mmCIF file of C-alpha atoms in Angstrom:
data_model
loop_
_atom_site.group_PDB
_atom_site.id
_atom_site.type_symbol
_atom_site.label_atom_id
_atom_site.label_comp_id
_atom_site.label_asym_id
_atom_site.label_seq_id
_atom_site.Cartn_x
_atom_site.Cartn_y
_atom_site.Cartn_z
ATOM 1 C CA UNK D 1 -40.138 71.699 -28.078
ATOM 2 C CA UNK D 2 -41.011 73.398 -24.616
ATOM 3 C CA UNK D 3 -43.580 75.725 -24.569
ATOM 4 C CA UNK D 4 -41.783 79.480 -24.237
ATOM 5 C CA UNK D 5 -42.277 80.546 -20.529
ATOM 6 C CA UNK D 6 -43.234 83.229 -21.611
ATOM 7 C CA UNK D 7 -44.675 84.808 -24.730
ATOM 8 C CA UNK D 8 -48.438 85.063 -26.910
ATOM 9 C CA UNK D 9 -48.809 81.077 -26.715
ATOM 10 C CA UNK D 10 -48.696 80.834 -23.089
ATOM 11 C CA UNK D 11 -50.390 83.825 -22.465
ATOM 12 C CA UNK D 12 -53.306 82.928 -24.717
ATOM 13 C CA UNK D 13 -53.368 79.443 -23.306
ATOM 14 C CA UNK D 14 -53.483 81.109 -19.953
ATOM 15 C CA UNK D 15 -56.684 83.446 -21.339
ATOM 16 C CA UNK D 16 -58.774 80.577 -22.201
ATOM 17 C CA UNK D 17 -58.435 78.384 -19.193
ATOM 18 C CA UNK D 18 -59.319 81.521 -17.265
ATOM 19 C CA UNK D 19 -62.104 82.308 -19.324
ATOM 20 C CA UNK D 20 -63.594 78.431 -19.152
ATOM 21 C CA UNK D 21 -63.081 78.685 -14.837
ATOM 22 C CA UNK D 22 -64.238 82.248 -14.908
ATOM 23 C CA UNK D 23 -67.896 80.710 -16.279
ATOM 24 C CA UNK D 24 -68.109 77.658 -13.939
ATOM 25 C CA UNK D 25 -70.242 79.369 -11.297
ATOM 26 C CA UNK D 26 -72.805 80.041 -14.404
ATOM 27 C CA UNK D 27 -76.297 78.232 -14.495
ATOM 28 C CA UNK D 28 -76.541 74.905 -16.613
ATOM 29 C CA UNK D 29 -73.363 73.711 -18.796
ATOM 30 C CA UNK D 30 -72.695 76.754 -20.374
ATOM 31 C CA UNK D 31 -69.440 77.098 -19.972
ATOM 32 C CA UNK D 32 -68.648 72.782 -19.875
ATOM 33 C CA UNK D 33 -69.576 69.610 -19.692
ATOM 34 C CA UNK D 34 -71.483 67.233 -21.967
ATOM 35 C CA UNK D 35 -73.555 69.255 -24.153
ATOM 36 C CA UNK D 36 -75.218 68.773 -27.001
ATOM 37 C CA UNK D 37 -72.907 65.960 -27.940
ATOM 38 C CA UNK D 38 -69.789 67.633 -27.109
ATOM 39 C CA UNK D 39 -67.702 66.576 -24.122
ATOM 40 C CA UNK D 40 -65.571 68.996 -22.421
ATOM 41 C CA UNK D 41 -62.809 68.235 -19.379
ATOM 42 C CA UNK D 42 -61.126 70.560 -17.570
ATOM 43 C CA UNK D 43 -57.408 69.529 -16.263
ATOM 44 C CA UNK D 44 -56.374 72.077 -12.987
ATOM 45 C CA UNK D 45 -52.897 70.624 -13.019
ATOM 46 C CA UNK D 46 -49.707 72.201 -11.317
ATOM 47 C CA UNK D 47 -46.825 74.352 -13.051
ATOM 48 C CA UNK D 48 -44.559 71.585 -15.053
ATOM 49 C CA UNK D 49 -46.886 69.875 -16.342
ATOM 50 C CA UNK D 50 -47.791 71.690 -19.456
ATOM 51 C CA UNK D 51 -45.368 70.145 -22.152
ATOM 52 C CA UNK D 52 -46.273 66.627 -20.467
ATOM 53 C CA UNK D 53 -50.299 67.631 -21.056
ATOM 54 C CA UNK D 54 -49.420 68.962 -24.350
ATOM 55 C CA UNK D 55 -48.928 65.738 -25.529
ATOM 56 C CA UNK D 56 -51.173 63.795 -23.669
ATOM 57 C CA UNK D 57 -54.439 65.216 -24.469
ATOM 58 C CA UNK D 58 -53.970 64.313 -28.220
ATOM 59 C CA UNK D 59 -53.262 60.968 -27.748
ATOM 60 C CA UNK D 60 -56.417 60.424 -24.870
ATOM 61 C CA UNK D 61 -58.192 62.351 -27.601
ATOM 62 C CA UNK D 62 -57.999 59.820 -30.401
ATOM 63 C CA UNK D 63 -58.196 56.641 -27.878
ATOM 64 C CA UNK D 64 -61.598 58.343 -26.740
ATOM 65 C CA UNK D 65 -62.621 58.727 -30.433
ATOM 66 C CA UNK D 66 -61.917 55.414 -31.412
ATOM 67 C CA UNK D 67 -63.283 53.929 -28.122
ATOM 68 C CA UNK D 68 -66.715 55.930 -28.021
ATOM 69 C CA UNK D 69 -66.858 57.866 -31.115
ATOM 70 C CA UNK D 70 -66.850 61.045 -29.400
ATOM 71 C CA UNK D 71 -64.665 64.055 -29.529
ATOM 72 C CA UNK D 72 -63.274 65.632 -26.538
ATOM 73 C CA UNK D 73 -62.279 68.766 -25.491
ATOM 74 C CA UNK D 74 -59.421 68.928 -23.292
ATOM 75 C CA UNK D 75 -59.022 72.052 -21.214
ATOM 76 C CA UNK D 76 -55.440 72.690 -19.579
ATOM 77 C CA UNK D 77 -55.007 75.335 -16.182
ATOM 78 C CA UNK D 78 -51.641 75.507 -14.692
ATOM 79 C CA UNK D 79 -49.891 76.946 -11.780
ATOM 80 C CA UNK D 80 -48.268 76.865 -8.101
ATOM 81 C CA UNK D 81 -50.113 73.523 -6.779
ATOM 82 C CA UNK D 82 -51.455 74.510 -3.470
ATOM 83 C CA UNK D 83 -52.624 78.135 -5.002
ATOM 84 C CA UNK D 84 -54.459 75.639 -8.117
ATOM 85 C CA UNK D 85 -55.706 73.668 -5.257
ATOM 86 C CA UNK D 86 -57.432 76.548 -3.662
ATOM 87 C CA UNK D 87 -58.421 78.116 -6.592
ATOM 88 C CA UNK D 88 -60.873 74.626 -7.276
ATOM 89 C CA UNK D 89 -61.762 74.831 -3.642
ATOM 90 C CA UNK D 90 -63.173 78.644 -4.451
ATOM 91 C CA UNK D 91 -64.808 77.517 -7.621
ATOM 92 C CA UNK D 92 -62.774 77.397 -10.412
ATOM 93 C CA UNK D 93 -63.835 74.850 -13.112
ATOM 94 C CA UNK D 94 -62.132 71.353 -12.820
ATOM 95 C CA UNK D 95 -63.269 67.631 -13.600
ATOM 96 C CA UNK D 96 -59.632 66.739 -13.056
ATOM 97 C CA UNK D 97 -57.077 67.340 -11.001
ATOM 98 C CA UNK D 98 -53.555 66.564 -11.913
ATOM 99 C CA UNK D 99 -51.621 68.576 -8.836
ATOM 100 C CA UNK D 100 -48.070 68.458 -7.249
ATOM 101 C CA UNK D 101 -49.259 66.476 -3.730
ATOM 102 C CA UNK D 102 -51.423 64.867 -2.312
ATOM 103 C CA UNK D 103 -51.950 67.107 0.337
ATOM 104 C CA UNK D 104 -53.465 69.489 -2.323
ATOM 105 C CA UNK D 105 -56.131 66.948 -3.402
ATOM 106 C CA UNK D 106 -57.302 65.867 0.210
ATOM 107 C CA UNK D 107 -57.876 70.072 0.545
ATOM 108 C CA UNK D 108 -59.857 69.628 -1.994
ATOM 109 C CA UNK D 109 -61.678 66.354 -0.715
ATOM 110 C CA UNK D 110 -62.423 68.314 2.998
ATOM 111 C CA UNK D 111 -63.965 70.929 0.999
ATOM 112 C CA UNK D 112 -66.699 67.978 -0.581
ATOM 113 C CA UNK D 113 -65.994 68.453 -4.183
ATOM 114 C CA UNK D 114 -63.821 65.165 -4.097
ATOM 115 C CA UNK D 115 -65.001 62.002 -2.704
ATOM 116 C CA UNK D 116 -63.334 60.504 0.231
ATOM 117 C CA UNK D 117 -60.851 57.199 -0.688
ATOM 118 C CA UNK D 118 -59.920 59.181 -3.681
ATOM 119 C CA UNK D 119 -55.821 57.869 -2.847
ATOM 120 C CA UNK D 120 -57.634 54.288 -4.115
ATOM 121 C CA UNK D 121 -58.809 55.665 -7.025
ATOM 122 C CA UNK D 122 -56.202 54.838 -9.522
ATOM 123 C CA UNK D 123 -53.352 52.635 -9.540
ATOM 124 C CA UNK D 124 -50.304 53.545 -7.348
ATOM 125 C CA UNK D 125 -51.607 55.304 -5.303
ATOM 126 C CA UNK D 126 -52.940 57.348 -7.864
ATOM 127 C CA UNK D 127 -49.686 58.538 -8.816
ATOM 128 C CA UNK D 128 -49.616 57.597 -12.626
ATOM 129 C CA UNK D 129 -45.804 59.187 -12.500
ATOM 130 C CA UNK D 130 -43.360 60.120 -9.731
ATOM 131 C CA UNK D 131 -40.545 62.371 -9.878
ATOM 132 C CA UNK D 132 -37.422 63.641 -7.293
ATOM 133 C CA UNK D 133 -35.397 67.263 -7.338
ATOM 134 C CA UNK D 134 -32.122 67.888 -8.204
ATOM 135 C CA UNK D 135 -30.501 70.969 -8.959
ATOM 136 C CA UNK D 136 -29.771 72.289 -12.243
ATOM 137 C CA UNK D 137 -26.540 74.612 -12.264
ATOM 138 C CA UNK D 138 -25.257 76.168 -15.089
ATOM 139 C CA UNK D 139 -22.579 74.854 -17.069
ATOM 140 C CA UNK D 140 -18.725 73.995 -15.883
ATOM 141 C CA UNK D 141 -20.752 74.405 -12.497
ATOM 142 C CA UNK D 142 -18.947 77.587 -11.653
ATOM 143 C CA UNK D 143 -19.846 77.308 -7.988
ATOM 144 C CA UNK D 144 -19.056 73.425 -7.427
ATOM 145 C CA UNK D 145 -22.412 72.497 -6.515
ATOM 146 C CA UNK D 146 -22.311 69.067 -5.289
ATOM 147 C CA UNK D 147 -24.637 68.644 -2.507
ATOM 148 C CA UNK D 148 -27.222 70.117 -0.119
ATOM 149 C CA UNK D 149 -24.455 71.508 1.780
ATOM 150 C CA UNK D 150 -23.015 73.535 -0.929
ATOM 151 C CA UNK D 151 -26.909 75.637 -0.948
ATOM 152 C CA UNK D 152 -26.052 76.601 2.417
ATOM 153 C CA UNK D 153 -22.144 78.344 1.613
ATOM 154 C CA UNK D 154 -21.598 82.080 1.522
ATOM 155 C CA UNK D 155 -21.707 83.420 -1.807
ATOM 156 C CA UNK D 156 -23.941 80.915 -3.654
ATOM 157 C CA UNK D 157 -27.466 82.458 -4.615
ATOM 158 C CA UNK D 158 -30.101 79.951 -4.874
ATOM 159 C CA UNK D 159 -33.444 79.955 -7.193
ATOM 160 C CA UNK D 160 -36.461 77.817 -5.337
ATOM 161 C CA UNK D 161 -40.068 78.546 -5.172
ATOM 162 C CA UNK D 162 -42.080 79.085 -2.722
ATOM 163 C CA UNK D 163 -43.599 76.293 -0.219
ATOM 164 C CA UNK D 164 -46.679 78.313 0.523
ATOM 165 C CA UNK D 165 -47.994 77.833 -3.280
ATOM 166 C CA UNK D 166 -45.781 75.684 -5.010
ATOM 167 C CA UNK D 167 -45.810 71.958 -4.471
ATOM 168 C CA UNK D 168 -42.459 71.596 -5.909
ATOM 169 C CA UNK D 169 -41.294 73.691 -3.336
ATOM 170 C CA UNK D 170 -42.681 71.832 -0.674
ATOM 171 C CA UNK D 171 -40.671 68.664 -2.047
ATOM 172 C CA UNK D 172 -37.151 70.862 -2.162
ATOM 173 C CA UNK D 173 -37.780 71.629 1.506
ATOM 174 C CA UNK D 174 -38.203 68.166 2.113
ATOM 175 C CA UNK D 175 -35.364 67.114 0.886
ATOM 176 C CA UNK D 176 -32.964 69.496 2.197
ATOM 177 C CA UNK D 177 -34.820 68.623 5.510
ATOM 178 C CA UNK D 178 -33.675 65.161 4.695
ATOM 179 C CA UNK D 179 -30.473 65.557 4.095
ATOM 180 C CA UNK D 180 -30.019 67.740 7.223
ATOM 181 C CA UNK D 181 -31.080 65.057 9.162
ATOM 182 C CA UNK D 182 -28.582 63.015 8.014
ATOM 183 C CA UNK D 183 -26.044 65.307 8.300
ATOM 184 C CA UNK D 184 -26.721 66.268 12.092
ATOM 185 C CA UNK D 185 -28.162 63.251 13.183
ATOM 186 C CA UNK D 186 -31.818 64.189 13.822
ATOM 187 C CA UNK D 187 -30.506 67.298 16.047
ATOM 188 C CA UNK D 188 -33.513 69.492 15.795
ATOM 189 C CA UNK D 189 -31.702 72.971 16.448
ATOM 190 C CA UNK D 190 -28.853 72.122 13.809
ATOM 191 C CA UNK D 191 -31.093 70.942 10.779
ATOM 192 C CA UNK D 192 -33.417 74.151 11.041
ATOM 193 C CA UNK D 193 -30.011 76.376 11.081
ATOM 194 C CA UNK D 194 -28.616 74.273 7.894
ATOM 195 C CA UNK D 195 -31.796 74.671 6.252
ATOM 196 C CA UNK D 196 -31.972 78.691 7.203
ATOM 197 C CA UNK D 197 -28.557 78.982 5.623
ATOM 198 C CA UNK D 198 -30.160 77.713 2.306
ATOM 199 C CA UNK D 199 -32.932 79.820 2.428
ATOM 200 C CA UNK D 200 -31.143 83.232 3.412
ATOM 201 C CA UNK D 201 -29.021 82.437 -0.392
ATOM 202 C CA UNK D 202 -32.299 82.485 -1.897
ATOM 203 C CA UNK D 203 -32.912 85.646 -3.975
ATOM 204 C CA UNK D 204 -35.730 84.819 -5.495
ATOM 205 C CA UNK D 205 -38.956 82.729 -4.357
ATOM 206 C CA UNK D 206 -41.326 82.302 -7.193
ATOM 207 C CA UNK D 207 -45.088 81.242 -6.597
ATOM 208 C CA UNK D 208 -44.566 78.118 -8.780
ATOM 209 C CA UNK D 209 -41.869 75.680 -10.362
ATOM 210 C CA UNK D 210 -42.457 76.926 -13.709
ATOM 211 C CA UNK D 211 -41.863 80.713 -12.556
ATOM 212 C CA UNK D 212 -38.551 79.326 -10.696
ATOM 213 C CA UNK D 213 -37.727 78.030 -13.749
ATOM 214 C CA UNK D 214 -37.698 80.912 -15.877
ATOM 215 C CA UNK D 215 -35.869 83.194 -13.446
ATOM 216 C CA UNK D 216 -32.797 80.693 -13.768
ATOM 217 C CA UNK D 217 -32.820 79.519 -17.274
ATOM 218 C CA UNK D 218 -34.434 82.520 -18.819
ATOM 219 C CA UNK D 219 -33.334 85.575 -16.870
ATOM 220 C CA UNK D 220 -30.149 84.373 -15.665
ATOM 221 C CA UNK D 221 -30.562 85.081 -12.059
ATOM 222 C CA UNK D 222 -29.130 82.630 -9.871
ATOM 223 C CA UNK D 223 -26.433 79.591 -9.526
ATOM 224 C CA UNK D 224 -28.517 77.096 -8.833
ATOM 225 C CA UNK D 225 -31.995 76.573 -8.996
ATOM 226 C CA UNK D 226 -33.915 73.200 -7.044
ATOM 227 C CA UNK D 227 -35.831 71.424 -9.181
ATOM 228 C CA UNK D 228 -38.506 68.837 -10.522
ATOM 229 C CA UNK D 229 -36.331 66.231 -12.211
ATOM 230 C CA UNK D 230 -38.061 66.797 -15.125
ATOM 231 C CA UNK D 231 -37.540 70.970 -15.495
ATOM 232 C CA UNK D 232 -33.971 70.240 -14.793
ATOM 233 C CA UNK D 233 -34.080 67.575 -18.242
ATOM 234 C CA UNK D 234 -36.260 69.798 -19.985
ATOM 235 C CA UNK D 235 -33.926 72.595 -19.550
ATOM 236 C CA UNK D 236 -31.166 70.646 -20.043
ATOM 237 C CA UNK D 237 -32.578 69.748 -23.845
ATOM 238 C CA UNK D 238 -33.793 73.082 -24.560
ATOM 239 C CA UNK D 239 -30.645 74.413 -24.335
ATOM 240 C CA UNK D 240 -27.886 72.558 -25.124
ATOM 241 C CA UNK D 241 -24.527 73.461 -23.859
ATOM 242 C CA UNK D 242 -25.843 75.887 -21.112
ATOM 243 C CA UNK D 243 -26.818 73.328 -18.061
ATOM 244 C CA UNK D 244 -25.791 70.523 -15.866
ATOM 245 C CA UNK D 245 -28.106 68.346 -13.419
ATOM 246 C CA UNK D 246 -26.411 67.376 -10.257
ATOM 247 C CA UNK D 247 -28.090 64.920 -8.396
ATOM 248 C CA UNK D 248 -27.784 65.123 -4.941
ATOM 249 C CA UNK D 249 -27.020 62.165 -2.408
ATOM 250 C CA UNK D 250 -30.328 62.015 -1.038
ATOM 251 C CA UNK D 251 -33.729 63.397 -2.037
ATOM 252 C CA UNK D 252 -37.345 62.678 -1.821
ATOM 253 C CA UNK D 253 -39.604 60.559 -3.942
ATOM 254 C CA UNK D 254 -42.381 63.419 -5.247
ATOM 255 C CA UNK D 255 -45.171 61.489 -6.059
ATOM 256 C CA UNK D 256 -47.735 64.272 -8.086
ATOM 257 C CA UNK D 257 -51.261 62.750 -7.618
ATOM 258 C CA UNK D 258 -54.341 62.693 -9.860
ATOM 259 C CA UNK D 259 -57.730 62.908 -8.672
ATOM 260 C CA UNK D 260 -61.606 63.149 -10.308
ATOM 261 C CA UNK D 261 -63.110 66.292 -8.930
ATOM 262 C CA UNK D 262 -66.615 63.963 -8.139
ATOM 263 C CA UNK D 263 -68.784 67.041 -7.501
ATOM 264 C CA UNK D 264 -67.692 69.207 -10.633
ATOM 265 C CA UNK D 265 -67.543 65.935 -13.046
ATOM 266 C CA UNK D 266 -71.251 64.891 -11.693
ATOM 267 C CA UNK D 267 -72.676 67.942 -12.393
ATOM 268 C CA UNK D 268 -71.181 68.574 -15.776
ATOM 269 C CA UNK D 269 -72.470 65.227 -16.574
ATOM 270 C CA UNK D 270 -68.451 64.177 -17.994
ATOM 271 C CA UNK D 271 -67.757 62.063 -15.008
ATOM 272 C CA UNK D 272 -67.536 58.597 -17.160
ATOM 273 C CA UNK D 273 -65.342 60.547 -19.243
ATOM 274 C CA UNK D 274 -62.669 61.795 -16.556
ATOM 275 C CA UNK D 275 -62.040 58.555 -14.762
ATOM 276 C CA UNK D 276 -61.136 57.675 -18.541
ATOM 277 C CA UNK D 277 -58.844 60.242 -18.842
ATOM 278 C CA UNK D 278 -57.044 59.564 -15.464
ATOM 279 C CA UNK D 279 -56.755 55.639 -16.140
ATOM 280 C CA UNK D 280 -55.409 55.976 -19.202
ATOM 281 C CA UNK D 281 -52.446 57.736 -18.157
ATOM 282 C CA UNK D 282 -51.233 54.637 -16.620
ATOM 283 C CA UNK D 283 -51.107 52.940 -20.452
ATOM 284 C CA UNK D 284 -48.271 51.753 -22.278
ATOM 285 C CA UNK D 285 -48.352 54.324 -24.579
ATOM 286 C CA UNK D 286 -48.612 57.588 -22.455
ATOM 287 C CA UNK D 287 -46.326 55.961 -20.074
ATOM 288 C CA UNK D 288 -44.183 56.384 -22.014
ATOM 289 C CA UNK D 289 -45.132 59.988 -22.995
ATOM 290 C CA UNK D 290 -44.427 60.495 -19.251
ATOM 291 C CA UNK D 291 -41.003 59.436 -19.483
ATOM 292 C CA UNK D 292 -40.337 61.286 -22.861
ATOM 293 C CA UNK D 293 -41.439 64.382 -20.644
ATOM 294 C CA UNK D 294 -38.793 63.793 -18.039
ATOM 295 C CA UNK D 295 -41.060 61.856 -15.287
ATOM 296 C CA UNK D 296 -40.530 58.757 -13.956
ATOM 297 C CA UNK D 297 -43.604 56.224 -14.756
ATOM 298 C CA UNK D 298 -44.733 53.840 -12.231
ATOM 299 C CA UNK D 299 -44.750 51.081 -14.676
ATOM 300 C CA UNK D 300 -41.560 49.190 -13.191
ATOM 301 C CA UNK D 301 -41.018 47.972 -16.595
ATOM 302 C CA UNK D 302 -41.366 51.348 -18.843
ATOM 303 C CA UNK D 303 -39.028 53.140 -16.236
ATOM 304 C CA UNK D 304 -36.654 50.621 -17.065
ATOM 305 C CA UNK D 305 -36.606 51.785 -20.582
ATOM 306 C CA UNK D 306 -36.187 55.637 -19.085
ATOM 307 C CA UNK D 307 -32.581 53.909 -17.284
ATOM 308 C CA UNK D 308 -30.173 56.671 -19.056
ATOM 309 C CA UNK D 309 -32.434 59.334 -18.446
ATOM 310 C CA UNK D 310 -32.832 58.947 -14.667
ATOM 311 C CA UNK D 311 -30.670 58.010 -11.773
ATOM 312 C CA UNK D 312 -32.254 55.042 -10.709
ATOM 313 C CA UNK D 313 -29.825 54.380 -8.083
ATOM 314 C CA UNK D 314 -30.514 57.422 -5.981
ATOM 315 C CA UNK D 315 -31.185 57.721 -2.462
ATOM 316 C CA UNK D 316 -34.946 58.542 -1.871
ATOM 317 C CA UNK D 317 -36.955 59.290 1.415
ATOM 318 C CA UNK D 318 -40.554 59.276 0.788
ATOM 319 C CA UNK D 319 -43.386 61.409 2.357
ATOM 320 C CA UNK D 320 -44.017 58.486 4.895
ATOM 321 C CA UNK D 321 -40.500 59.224 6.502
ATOM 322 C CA UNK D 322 -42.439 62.838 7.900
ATOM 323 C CA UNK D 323 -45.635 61.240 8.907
ATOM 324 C CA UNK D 324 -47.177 61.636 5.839
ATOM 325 C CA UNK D 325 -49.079 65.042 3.753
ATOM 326 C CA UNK D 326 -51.123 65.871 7.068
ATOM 327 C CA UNK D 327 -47.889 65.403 9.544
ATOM 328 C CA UNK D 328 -45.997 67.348 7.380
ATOM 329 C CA UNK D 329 -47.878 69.902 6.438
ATOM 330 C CA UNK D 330 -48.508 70.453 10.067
ATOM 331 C CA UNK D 331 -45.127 70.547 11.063
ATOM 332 C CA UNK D 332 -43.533 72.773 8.100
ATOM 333 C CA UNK D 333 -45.759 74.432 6.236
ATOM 334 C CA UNK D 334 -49.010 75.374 8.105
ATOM 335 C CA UNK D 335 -49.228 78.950 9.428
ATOM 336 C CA UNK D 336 -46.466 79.567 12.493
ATOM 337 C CA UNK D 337 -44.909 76.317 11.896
ATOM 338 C CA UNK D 338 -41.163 75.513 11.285
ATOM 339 C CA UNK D 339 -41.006 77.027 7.670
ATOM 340 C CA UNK D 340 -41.910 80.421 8.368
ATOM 341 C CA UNK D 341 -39.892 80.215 12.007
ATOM 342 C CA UNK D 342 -37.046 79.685 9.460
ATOM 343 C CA UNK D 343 -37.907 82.327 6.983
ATOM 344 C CA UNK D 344 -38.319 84.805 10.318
ATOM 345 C CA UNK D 345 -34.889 83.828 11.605
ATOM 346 C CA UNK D 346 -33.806 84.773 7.674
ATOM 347 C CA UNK D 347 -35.563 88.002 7.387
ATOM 348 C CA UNK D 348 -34.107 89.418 10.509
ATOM 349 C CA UNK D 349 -30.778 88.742 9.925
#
C-alpha cells in the first residue's frame, strides 16, 4: 500500500528525518553514525521514492545482519531533488544520496562532500534503476490526451512540478523539449512557443513529484498531470478504476542516480556500511523490489520480467541528446536561461 500523501505517518516520518539532519552540525556522533555498536545511515533521496525505500531498507537490513551481525538503522529524507540536493550541500545529514539526477549529485561533489568519479561508483552508471514520464489522465480520458501536443491545446489544465526543485520536473521539460524538436524540426523559435503553450495550461507547479502527485490524484485539480512512470503505476493501483497512463511517442530515459556522500560517511565512521547499502540495490532480490515499485531495473534480465508493466518499446532520448546534466542545466534551467524566458513569456500573457 502507498504511503498516504498526506496524513500522521508521513508527517511523523517527515519529523524524524528533520530532527536526525537538524543534529548533524552537532559535535561527535550524536546525532549518527557508528556508535557504540549501533550503525546509523541516512538516505537524502528525492520525492517518489518513499514506498520504493519502504521496502528496501528491511530487506538491506536483514542482508546486513546476516552478513556482519550488525543492526542498522536506516534513516529516510524526501523531497524536490535539487532543493534535497542543496539542503546536503548546507548541512543536512546524509551518508547517501539517492536523488532524481545526476546533476544534483555533481552539486553536491563541487561542494567537496562527494568525491570526484562518483558516476563510476556503482554499476550503470550508478543508476541502480531508470525510469521515463508519461502522463496519467483520469479515466475515459475526458480530454483525449494522446500526446505532447494535446498539453499545449486550449482548455486542457496541466499538473507538473516545478524544474527549479524537482528533478522530475526537469525530466518532463525534457521531454516535451524532445518532442518539440521533433515536431518543428530543431526550429529554435517554434519549440520554445510549443513548450510555452504547455506551461501557460499549467495551474499548478508543485516543488516536488510527490506534491504534483497529490494535487491530481488527491485533490482533483487538473486533467493531466506529467509524471515518473512509476507515480503514474502507483496511482494507477491505488486506485483502481479512477486512472489511465498514456504513454507518449517519445520521452526521455530518467536515470535517478545514487551516490556515497564521502565526507559525511567518513566522519560518521558508516562509510563501509553505505557503499553496502548502494551495491546492494543492484541485487536480484531488490531488483526486483525496484520493479514491484514501478521502476525500471537496469538488470536487462529482471526488466524483462517487469515486460507487462512497462512499455519497453518506447521511444527514449537520453540526457546525452542535450549535452549532458552540465549542458543542460546551462541551457534550461540555470538562472535567465530558456526555462524562465518561457515562464516570462507565460506570465505576461
Amino acid at each position: 500500500m502507498r504511503q498516504p500523501f498526506k496524513g500522521i505517518i508521513a508527517l511523523s516520518l517527515i519529523v524524524l528525518a528533520a530532527g536526525v539532519l537538524a543534529g548533524y552540525g552537532s559535535s561527535g556522533k550524536t546525532a549518527a553514525g557508528a556508535e557504540n555498536g549501533k550503525i546509523t545511515l541516512t538516505n537524502v533521496s528525492y520525492d517518489p521514492t518513499r514506498e520504493l525505500y519502504q521496502q528496501y531498507n528491511p530487506l538491506f537490513q536483514a542482508y546486513y545482519k546476516n552478513k556482519t551481525g550488525k543492526d542498522i538503522e536506516i534513516v529516510q529524507s524526501h523531497g524536490g531533488s535539487g532543493g534535497q540536493a542543496r539542503s546536503v550541500i548546507e548541512g543536512s545529514r546524509a551518508d547517501v544520496v539517492t536523488l532524481a539526477l545526476a546533476h544534483d549529485i555533481t552539486l553536491i561533489e563541487k561542494s567537496g562532500l562527494i568525491q570526484s568519479g562518483w558516476v563510476e561508483k556503482f554499476p550503470k552508471d550508478s543508476s541502480p534503476y531508470t525510469s521515463t514520464i508519461v502522463f496519467l489522465v483520469r479515466k475515459g480520458n475526458p480530454k483525449q490526451i494522446k500526446d505532447w501536443d494535446d498539453l499545449a491545446k486550449p482548455g486542457v489544465n496541466v499538473i507538473t512540478p516545478d524544474p527549479k526543485s524537482s528533478g522530475g520536473a526537469c525530466w518532463n521539460f525534457l521531454g516535451a523539449w524532445a518532442y518539440g524538436q521533433k515536431k518543428f524540426n530543431n526550429d529554435q523559435a517554434q519549440i520554445e512557443d510549443f513548450v510555452a503553450a504547455i506551461y501557460k495550461n499549467v495551474s499548478v507547479m508543485d516543488s516536488g513529484a510527490r506534491g504534483a502527485t497529490t494535487t491530481f490524484v488527491e485533490n482533483g485539480q487538473g486533467d493531466v498531470l506529467i509524471a515518473w512512470e512509476n507515480e503514474a503505476i502507483n496511482s494507477v493501483k491505488e486506485y483502481p478504476g479512477k486512472f489511465e497512463i498514456i504513454t507518449p511517442s517519445i520521452s526521455i530515459l530518467a536515470q535517478p542516480s545514487v551516490a556515497v556522500v564521502d565526507k559525511n560517511a567518513q566522519k560518521d565512521g558508516v562509510e563501509d556500511a553505505a557503499k553496502e547499502y548502494l551495491n546492494y540495490l543492484y541485487s536480484d532480490e531488490a531488483q526486483k523490489i525496484i520493479g514491484e515499485n514501478g521502476y525500471r531495473p537496469s538488470n536487462p534480465d529482471i526488466l524483462k520480467q517487469f515486460a507487462n508493466t512497462f512499455d519497453l518499446n518506447i521511444h527514449l532520448v537520453t540526457i546525452n541528446d542535450f549535452g549532458g546534466w552540465d549542458a543542460a542545466y546551462d541551457t534550461f534551467f540555470n538562472d535567465g536561461k530558456i526555462f524562465d524566458q518561457i515562464m516570462e513569456k507565460v506570465n505576461t500573457k
